[in-house]
XYZ file of C-alpha atoms in Angstrom:
459
model
C 77.712 -105.204 114.016
C 78.442 -103.987 110.477
C 80.759 -106.134 108.423
C 84.046 -104.555 107.325
C 82.810 -104.573 103.722
C 79.955 -102.206 104.660
C 82.194 -99.571 106.246
C 83.386 -97.944 102.984
C 79.779 -97.824 101.759
C 78.626 -96.124 104.974
C 81.492 -93.648 104.871
C 80.681 -92.873 101.239
C 77.023 -92.325 102.115
C 77.918 -89.936 104.943
C 80.354 -88.037 102.714
C 77.757 -87.829 99.933
C 75.133 -86.514 102.338
C 77.562 -83.894 103.660
C 78.404 -82.758 100.122
C 74.698 -82.611 99.263
C 73.868 -80.492 102.316
C 76.790 -78.180 101.538
C 75.603 -77.829 97.922
C 72.079 -76.963 99.088
C 73.523 -74.368 101.464
C 75.593 -72.789 98.699
C 72.562 -72.774 96.406
C 70.504 -70.994 99.050
C 73.254 -68.400 99.477
C 72.750 -67.356 95.857
C 69.492 -65.596 96.816
C 69.770 -62.052 98.262
C 67.294 -62.768 101.059
C 69.274 -65.722 102.383
C 72.568 -63.843 101.909
C 71.332 -60.956 104.025
C 69.854 -63.246 106.655
C 73.239 -64.962 107.005
C 75.302 -61.770 106.789
C 73.413 -59.527 109.188
C 71.966 -62.217 111.476
C 69.766 -59.434 112.841
C 67.143 -61.833 114.129
C 69.691 -63.720 116.205
C 69.435 -61.976 119.564
C 68.205 -62.560 123.101
C 65.180 -60.257 123.124
C 63.054 -63.397 123.268
C 64.680 -64.189 126.613
C 63.295 -60.960 128.049
C 66.144 -58.484 127.429
C 64.812 -55.061 128.396
C 66.744 -52.463 126.411
C 64.804 -49.679 128.131
C 66.394 -50.661 131.454
C 70.102 -49.871 130.949
C 70.760 -50.395 134.676
C 70.340 -54.107 133.961
C 73.470 -53.813 131.801
C 75.644 -52.169 134.440
C 74.927 -48.468 133.909
C 74.153 -45.947 136.622
C 70.529 -44.781 137.018
C 69.616 -42.510 134.075
C 73.167 -42.556 132.700
C 71.696 -43.897 129.464
C 68.876 -42.218 127.563
C 67.093 -44.432 125.002
C 65.454 -42.512 122.145
C 64.164 -43.029 118.616
C 65.711 -41.597 115.475
C 63.891 -41.368 112.150
C 65.820 -41.867 108.908
C 65.299 -40.007 105.636
C 63.550 -43.058 104.160
C 61.120 -43.398 107.057
C 62.635 -46.098 109.277
C 62.707 -45.637 113.053
C 66.009 -46.537 114.719
C 66.375 -47.386 118.393
C 69.254 -45.368 119.855
C 71.159 -44.863 123.102
C 72.964 -41.828 124.463
C 75.448 -42.665 127.235
C 76.690 -39.904 129.539
C 80.410 -39.859 130.343
C 80.970 -40.913 133.933
C 82.657 -37.673 134.992
C 79.710 -35.626 133.726
C 77.274 -38.060 135.314
C 78.844 -37.925 138.752
C 78.913 -34.103 138.743
C 75.166 -34.141 138.047
C 74.246 -37.395 139.755
C 71.738 -36.026 142.287
C 69.616 -34.316 139.659
C 69.862 -37.248 137.251
C 68.809 -39.792 139.861
C 65.807 -37.635 140.785
C 64.488 -37.604 137.217
C 61.390 -39.629 136.429
C 61.517 -41.165 132.986
C 59.051 -43.327 131.072
C 59.963 -46.957 130.576
C 60.361 -46.424 126.828
C 62.462 -44.317 124.475
C 61.999 -40.608 125.214
C 59.772 -38.774 122.752
C 62.235 -35.934 122.123
C 65.902 -36.281 123.064
C 66.420 -32.506 122.723
C 64.185 -31.966 125.771
C 66.243 -34.169 128.099
C 68.908 -33.296 130.649
C 71.299 -35.534 128.689
C 70.872 -33.225 125.696
C 71.496 -30.179 127.871
C 74.647 -31.646 129.403
C 75.956 -32.517 125.938
C 75.161 -29.282 124.124
C 75.825 -26.651 126.785
C 79.481 -27.672 127.105
C 81.489 -26.604 124.074
C 84.310 -28.967 125.047
C 82.087 -32.072 125.053
C 83.141 -34.859 122.698
C 81.081 -37.520 120.972
C 82.036 -41.053 119.982
C 79.584 -42.510 117.477
C 79.848 -46.278 117.600
C 78.548 -48.818 115.082
C 78.321 -52.427 116.257
C 78.827 -55.693 114.399
C 76.289 -58.156 113.058
C 73.760 -60.163 115.082
C 72.391 -59.259 118.475
C 71.112 -55.882 119.565
C 72.428 -52.612 120.950
C 73.195 -54.162 124.350
C 74.318 -57.635 123.244
C 77.577 -59.261 124.293
C 80.584 -56.971 124.719
C 78.734 -53.906 123.438
C 77.720 -52.562 126.830
C 81.270 -53.142 128.131
C 82.424 -51.037 125.189
C 80.089 -48.159 126.033
C 81.045 -48.196 129.713
C 84.736 -48.276 128.827
C 84.377 -45.343 126.428
C 82.338 -43.389 128.972
C 85.361 -43.438 131.300
C 87.130 -41.020 128.951
C 86.734 -37.433 130.152
C 83.703 -35.553 128.813
C 83.155 -38.137 126.067
C 79.522 -38.871 125.225
C 78.528 -42.082 123.423
C 75.820 -42.280 120.757
C 74.893 -45.571 119.139
C 72.032 -47.182 117.243
C 70.559 -50.502 116.312
C 70.521 -50.644 112.515
C 67.229 -51.172 110.713
C 65.881 -54.649 111.406
C 68.038 -55.031 114.548
C 66.606 -54.982 118.066
C 63.673 -52.565 118.280
C 64.492 -50.736 115.018
C 62.077 -51.032 112.109
C 62.828 -52.266 108.594
C 65.143 -54.880 107.112
C 68.938 -54.616 106.755
C 70.781 -54.012 103.493
C 74.043 -52.289 102.631
C 72.335 -49.109 101.420
C 70.007 -49.214 104.411
C 72.783 -49.445 106.999
C 74.748 -46.639 105.343
C 71.566 -44.548 105.429
C 71.189 -45.347 109.141
C 74.749 -44.317 109.927
C 74.348 -41.140 107.896
C 71.100 -40.317 109.721
C 72.817 -40.565 113.114
C 75.758 -38.380 112.063
C 73.472 -35.780 110.475
C 71.349 -35.730 113.627
C 74.380 -35.086 115.836
C 75.689 -32.307 113.602
C 72.407 -30.663 112.564
C 70.083 -31.236 115.513
C 72.495 -31.466 118.426
C 74.900 -28.871 117.036
C 78.112 -30.832 117.691
C 80.911 -29.813 115.277
C 82.736 -32.614 113.419
C 86.006 -31.601 115.105
C 84.561 -32.974 118.352
C 83.238 -36.200 116.816
C 84.856 -39.581 116.212
C 83.282 -42.579 114.521
C 84.125 -46.053 115.784
C 83.181 -49.388 114.250
C 83.752 -53.044 115.016
C 83.445 -55.929 112.517
C 80.409 -55.158 110.316
C 80.420 -51.714 111.945
C 83.798 -50.988 110.324
C 82.142 -51.334 106.918
C 79.402 -48.925 107.993
C 82.077 -46.517 109.313
C 84.110 -46.687 106.108
C 81.081 -45.935 103.966
C 79.800 -43.136 106.209
C 83.242 -41.502 106.497
C 83.587 -41.479 102.697
C 80.020 -40.240 102.209
C 80.715 -37.205 104.390
C 84.191 -36.552 102.973
C 82.977 -36.834 99.377
C 79.145 -36.682 99.255
C 78.992 -37.422 95.505
C 81.370 -40.391 95.467
C 79.937 -43.215 93.345
C 81.190 -45.881 95.776
C 78.154 -44.883 97.851
C 74.865 -46.084 96.363
C 72.861 -43.434 94.514
C 69.818 -44.195 96.663
C 71.831 -43.159 99.737
C 73.305 -40.051 98.102
C 69.918 -38.890 96.830
C 68.259 -39.080 100.254
C 70.291 -36.249 101.780
C 69.237 -32.638 101.207
C 71.633 -30.559 99.102
C 72.466 -28.275 102.036
C 73.843 -31.282 103.952
C 76.291 -32.231 101.215
C 79.245 -30.090 102.268
C 82.443 -32.224 102.413
C 83.126 -33.014 106.062
C 85.871 -34.750 108.056
C 85.797 -35.790 111.695
C 88.386 -35.812 114.457
C 89.035 -39.422 113.556
C 87.823 -42.799 112.336
C 88.731 -45.937 114.324
C 88.100 -49.399 112.857
C 88.389 -52.528 115.005
C 88.630 -55.916 113.243
C 87.846 -54.554 109.759
C 87.575 -56.444 106.479
C 88.541 -55.293 102.995
C 85.357 -56.438 101.254
C 82.672 -59.019 101.843
C 83.605 -61.184 98.824
C 87.258 -61.371 99.938
C 86.257 -62.101 103.517
C 83.901 -64.916 102.548
C 86.753 -66.850 100.949
C 88.354 -67.326 104.382
C 85.502 -66.666 106.847
C 84.683 -69.292 109.455
C 81.415 -69.185 111.383
C 82.314 -68.910 115.047
C 85.933 -69.169 113.995
C 85.470 -72.870 113.211
C 83.073 -73.650 110.346
C 84.341 -72.446 106.932
C 81.823 -71.205 104.382
C 83.691 -71.112 101.066
C 87.036 -72.586 102.096
C 86.133 -76.040 100.678
C 85.838 -74.347 97.269
C 89.489 -73.288 97.212
C 90.335 -76.003 94.604
C 87.541 -74.522 92.427
C 88.285 -70.769 92.251
C 85.856 -70.241 89.371
C 82.982 -71.487 91.526
C 84.025 -69.366 94.510
C 84.230 -66.341 92.210
C 80.788 -67.149 90.822
C 79.299 -67.230 94.306
C 80.969 -64.054 95.565
C 80.023 -62.154 92.394
C 76.342 -62.724 93.171
C 76.495 -61.063 96.578
C 73.832 -58.394 96.859
C 75.838 -56.442 99.451
C 79.572 -56.305 98.789
C 80.760 -53.751 101.381
C 83.871 -52.610 99.486
C 85.584 -51.104 102.532
C 89.157 -51.123 101.204
C 88.089 -49.232 98.066
C 86.106 -46.772 100.153
C 88.964 -46.174 102.559
C 91.304 -45.566 99.621
C 88.809 -43.036 98.241
C 88.425 -41.469 101.697
C 92.189 -41.063 102.022
C 92.473 -39.387 98.632
C 89.363 -37.246 99.175
C 91.018 -35.614 102.179
C 94.488 -35.411 100.653
C 95.712 -31.868 99.967
C 92.348 -30.509 101.125
C 93.336 -28.048 103.841
C 89.726 -27.221 104.702
C 89.153 -30.862 105.712
C 92.548 -31.713 107.172
C 92.521 -29.087 109.931
C 90.033 -27.283 112.144
C 90.093 -24.546 114.753
C 88.901 -25.727 118.143
C 85.995 -23.535 119.195
C 87.022 -23.586 122.855
C 90.716 -22.821 122.215
C 91.078 -19.599 120.274
C 93.322 -19.868 117.249
C 94.455 -23.450 117.936
C 94.421 -25.704 114.874
C 94.095 -29.458 115.121
C 94.475 -32.119 112.446
C 91.352 -33.881 111.209
C 90.361 -37.054 109.431
C 92.829 -39.499 110.980
C 92.229 -43.180 110.236
C 93.273 -45.908 112.695
C 92.813 -49.672 112.350
C 93.227 -52.167 115.196
C 93.191 -55.952 114.704
C 94.058 -59.010 116.784
C 96.394 -61.676 115.414
C 94.145 -64.206 117.130
C 90.929 -63.045 115.507
C 89.332 -66.295 114.353
C 86.399 -64.604 112.592
C 88.089 -61.936 110.475
C 91.805 -62.687 109.991
C 94.247 -59.830 110.579
C 95.363 -60.263 106.970
C 92.276 -58.248 106.069
C 93.850 -55.177 107.698
C 97.051 -55.841 105.734
C 94.963 -55.916 102.554
C 93.375 -52.574 103.417
C 96.839 -51.062 103.892
C 97.924 -52.299 100.475
C 94.772 -50.921 98.876
C 95.125 -47.442 100.408
C 98.743 -46.966 99.423
C 98.812 -48.802 96.082
C 101.090 -51.692 95.220
C 104.703 -50.848 94.340
C 107.279 -52.731 92.336
C 108.872 -54.418 95.326
C 106.839 -57.157 97.074
C 105.382 -55.787 100.282
C 106.285 -52.176 99.449
C 103.538 -49.784 98.470
C 104.263 -46.398 96.999
C 102.345 -43.251 97.821
C 102.570 -41.458 94.501
C 102.520 -37.916 95.962
C 104.766 -38.589 98.938
C 108.097 -37.493 97.493
C 108.719 -40.891 95.956
C 109.026 -42.585 99.345
C 107.651 -46.073 99.555
C 105.311 -47.207 102.325
C 106.069 -50.705 103.555
C 102.674 -51.975 104.636
C 102.021 -53.641 107.951
C 102.807 -57.351 108.292
C 101.594 -59.240 111.337
C 103.148 -62.563 110.369
C 105.876 -62.408 113.010
C 103.898 -60.908 115.880
C 102.258 -57.741 117.133
C 103.269 -54.681 115.163
C 102.328 -51.087 114.358
C 102.634 -48.830 111.319
C 102.126 -45.058 111.501
C 102.030 -43.304 108.123
C 102.560 -39.558 108.076
C 102.653 -37.593 104.832
C 102.387 -33.880 104.182
C 98.913 -32.851 103.076
C 97.471 -36.282 103.888
C 95.313 -37.634 106.714
C 97.264 -39.563 109.346
C 96.876 -43.337 109.017
C 97.840 -45.795 111.740
C 97.620 -49.596 111.690
C 98.054 -51.724 114.809
C 98.006 -55.509 114.981
C 97.909 -56.699 118.579
C 98.826 -60.153 119.825
C 95.851 -60.886 122.026
C 92.149 -60.219 121.914
C 90.453 -62.001 124.790
C 91.438 -65.653 124.570
C 90.571 -68.062 127.353
C 90.954 -71.779 128.025
C 88.230 -74.348 128.547
C 89.186 -77.604 130.284
C 86.967 -80.655 129.817
C 87.080 -83.689 132.079
C 85.598 -87.109 131.365
C 83.748 -88.705 134.278
C 82.965 -91.991 132.541
C 79.672 -90.975 130.976
C 80.002 -87.373 129.800
C 82.330 -84.397 129.429
C 82.166 -81.672 132.063
C 83.815 -78.267 132.129
C 86.298 -77.814 134.970
C 87.851 -74.577 136.209
C 91.461 -75.667 136.039
C 93.716 -78.478 134.904
C 92.266 -81.416 136.813
C 92.881 -84.609 134.909
C 91.329 -83.166 131.745
C 91.062 -85.196 128.615
C 90.452 -82.199 126.343
C 91.437 -78.532 126.316
C 90.082 -75.914 123.931
C 91.459 -72.437 123.298
C 88.434 -70.194 122.830
C 89.015 -66.886 121.079
C 87.096 -63.719 121.803
C 89.706 -61.814 119.813
C 87.092 -60.589 117.393
C 84.627 -59.005 119.802
C 86.310 -58.349 123.128
C 89.237 -56.467 121.597
C 87.087 -53.343 121.257
C 87.212 -53.042 125.058
C 91.031 -53.100 125.060
C 93.317 -50.186 125.891
C 94.647 -50.022 122.325
C 91.210 -48.913 121.126
C 90.739 -46.389 123.948
C 94.218 -45.042 123.190
C 93.342 -44.686 119.492
C 90.293 -42.601 120.394
C 92.267 -40.412 122.771
C 95.042 -40.071 120.184
C 92.573 -38.769 117.610
C 90.796 -36.341 119.945
C 94.013 -34.983 121.492
C 95.971 -35.015 118.217
C 98.705 -37.081 119.869
C 100.255 -38.838 116.892
C 103.632 -37.134 117.268
């Protein structure tokens, strides 16, 4: 048994070792390669356990409801993609779809499939383009639940990709690379599939919200310098017409990567830079070296102003309804108060950035809105919603919800080890586990946001 005099020495040794390991970790994070490995976590997936992405039935889809295909980007990468048929369209064509024989691999040419025909021959068909978060692959975690949930909406097709370096896609991830990937998918839908932007919505969750923000700005203002020159220069000149979509929906967004890192906790528990709070100069030094900054709040501000007072972008005539105009370019953000990965304060920050800080704390003035101030959303006291409507401006809606998929874990001690029990049965420990960051994208608030944008139901 250690003597009492040795205890302080041992505690000091442990503390010193912890500080040393933390310092080594921070030093490693100064290199772009390690930063990107930690940020994108693209190699952390379950493909090694035998996940078969070419067998969507294994993930709860109907036979041939999903069509895997490959998409080539302008810089030569090959992205693995899924098209998911809406359930109402599937059931009307179920007999023929079930009878199809398909190879156990991505189809060579999506435009020669029945899925393509069902999408393009109906001029009322809608498309949700969804961009997932970091880590995993196209069918990881709650992602397939998201696709199935979205496919329940009438005549709403789902198109999604694995970014470069994720799943079966080639290449390595970077900010410019992921924006190029998102742009490639949107261009493919518009140019190759012939779907007009008025029938398209882009949806992102977590990291996917940063991709969405960049892609939405890139299409609204193709020459905007907030998009890397290497991305802007890849697109042909004839593709660079300013474009808005039926809507943009962001779930659990963040304002920028540097600001997020100051509060981010891995798995909602392990802080990365929080211990550096007493040393702001050091935290600033570390965040300034980030290779990929993902300045979403700045991009969303630029997106908002790019569409403002631009009548050609803010409205469109529905092809299937003669003479009927609909509003375009709406922006909706949804966040859980119980998000332990990306705090809901990040959505508040985005609101403040878009509308510009006013003289009164918490009040943000829209300069061209008749002098009326916009009091930004504040989730401090509970779930809340803010809907901002201004003449000649895209509609912007913020919603902070209370829940996001929390559940309880009860642990019981049997004398030698902890075991998980289903209910309160003499537990010694209870943990509240939060899925508020990932599962929320399957919630009704997100489905309602999509329907609101497509149906123009803000008023």
